[in-house]
Rosetta silent file (secondary structure, phi, psi, omega in degrees, C-alpha in Angstrom):
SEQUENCE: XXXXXXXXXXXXXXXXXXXXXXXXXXXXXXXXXXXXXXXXXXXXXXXXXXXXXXXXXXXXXXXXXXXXXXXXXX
SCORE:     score description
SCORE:     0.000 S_00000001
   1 L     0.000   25.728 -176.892   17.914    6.054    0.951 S_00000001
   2 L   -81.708  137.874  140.581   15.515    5.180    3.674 S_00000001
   3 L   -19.472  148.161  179.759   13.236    2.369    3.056 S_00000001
   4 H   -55.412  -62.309 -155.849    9.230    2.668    2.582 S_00000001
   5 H   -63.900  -33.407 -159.093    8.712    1.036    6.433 S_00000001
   6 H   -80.429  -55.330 -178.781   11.708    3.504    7.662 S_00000001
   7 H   -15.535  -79.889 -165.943    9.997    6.319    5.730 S_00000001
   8 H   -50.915  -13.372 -173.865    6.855    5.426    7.185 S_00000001
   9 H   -90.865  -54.170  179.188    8.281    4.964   11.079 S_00000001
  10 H   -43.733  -67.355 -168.141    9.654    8.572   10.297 S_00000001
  11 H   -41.434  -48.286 -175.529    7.025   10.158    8.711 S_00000001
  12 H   -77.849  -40.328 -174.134    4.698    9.051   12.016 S_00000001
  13 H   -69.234  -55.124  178.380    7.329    9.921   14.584 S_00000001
  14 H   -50.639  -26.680  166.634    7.615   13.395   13.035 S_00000001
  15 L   -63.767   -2.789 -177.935    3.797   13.536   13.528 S_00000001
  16 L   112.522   -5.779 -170.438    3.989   13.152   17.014 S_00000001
  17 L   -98.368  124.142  177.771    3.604    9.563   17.651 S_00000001
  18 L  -100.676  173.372 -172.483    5.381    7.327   19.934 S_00000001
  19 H   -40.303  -50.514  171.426    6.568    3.788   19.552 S_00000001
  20 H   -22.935  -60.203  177.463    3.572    2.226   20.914 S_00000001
  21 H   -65.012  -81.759 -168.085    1.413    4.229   18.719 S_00000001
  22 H   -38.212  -51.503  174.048    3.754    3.575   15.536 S_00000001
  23 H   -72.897   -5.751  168.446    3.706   -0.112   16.345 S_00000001
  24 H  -109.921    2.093  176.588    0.103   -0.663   16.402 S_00000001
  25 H   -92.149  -58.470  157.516   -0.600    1.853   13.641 S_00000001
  26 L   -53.931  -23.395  150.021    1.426   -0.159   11.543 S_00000001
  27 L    96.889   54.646 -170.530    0.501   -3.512   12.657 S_00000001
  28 L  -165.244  162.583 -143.836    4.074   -4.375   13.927 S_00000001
  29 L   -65.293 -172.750  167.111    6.283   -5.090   17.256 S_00000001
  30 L   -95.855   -9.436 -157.448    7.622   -1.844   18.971 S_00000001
  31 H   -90.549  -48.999  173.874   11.110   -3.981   18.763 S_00000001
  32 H   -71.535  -10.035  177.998   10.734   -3.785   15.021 S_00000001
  33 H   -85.586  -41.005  148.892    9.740    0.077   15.016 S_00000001
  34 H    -6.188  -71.689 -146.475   13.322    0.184   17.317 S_00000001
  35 H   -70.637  -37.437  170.003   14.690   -1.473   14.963 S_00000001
  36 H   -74.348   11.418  159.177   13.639    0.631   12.093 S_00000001
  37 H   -81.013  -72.382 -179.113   14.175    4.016   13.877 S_00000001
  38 H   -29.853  -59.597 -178.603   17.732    2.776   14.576 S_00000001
  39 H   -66.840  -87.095 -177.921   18.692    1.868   10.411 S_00000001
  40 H    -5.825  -98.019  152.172   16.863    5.232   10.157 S_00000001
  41 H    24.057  -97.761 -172.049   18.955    6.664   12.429 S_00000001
  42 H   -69.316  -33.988 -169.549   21.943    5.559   11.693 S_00000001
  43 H   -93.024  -34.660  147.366   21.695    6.260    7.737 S_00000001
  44 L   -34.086  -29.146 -157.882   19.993   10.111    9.031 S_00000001
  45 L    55.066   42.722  170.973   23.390   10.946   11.059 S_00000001
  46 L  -137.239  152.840  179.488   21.566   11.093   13.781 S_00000001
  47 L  -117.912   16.026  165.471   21.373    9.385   17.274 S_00000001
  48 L  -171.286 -166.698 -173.153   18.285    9.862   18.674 S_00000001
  49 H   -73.392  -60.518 -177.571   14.634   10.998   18.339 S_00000001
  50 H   -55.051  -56.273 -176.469   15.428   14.626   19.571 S_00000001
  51 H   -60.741  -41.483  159.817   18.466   14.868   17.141 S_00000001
  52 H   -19.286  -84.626 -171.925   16.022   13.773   14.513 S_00000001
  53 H   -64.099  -55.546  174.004   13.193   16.182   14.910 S_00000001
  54 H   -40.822  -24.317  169.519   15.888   18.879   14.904 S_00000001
  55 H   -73.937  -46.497 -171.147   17.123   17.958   11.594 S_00000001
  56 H   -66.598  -38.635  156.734   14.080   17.705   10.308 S_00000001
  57 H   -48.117  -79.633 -141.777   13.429   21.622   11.450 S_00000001
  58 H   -79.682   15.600 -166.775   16.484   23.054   10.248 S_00000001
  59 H  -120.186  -35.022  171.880   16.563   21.296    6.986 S_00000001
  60 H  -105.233   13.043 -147.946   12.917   22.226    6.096 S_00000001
  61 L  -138.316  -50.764  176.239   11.591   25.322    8.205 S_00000001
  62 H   -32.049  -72.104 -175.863   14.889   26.898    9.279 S_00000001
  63 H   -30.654  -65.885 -173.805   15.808   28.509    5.261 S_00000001
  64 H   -38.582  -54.829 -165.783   12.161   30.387    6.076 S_00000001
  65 H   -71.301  -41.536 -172.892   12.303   31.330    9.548 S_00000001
  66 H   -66.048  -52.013 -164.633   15.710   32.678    8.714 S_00000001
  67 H   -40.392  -65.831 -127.638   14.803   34.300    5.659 S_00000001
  68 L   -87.530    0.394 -172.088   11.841   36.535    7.321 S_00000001
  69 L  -148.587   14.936 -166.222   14.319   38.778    9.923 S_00000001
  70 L    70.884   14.360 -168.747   17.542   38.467    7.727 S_00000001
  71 L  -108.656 -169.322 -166.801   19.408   36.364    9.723 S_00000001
  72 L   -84.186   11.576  178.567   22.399   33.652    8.398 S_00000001
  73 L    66.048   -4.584  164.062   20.936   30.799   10.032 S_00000001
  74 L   -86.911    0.000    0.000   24.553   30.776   12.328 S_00000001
């Protein structure tokens, strides 16, 4: 249920990009790329940039990585 701009602040963070970069790649403050990390965030179950990019592993990469040696993913 993320918004297009929250997508898009996502989509760019997972690429490696920090606010600075997100706000001028998008043509917008770094306080609104905050703020749209934050609603992001918050609707993600997650609290921070690190907790993020971890989710974002184990929910697409993990199932794989796991797969390939047998293990459960515990």
């Amino acid at each position: 249920p993320l918004t297009a701009q929250e997508r898009m602040v996502v989509t760019l963070l997972l690429r490696g990009y920090g606010n600075k970069q997100l706000a001028e790649r998008l043509c917008i403050s770094e306080n609104t790329v905050e703020a749209h990390l934050r609603h992001a965030y918050e609707k993600l179950g997650v609290h921070s940039r690190t907790q993020l990019l971890a989710r974002f592993f184990r929910d697409t990469h993990w199932p794989a990585l796991a797969s390939l040696d047998g293990a459960t993913g515990e």
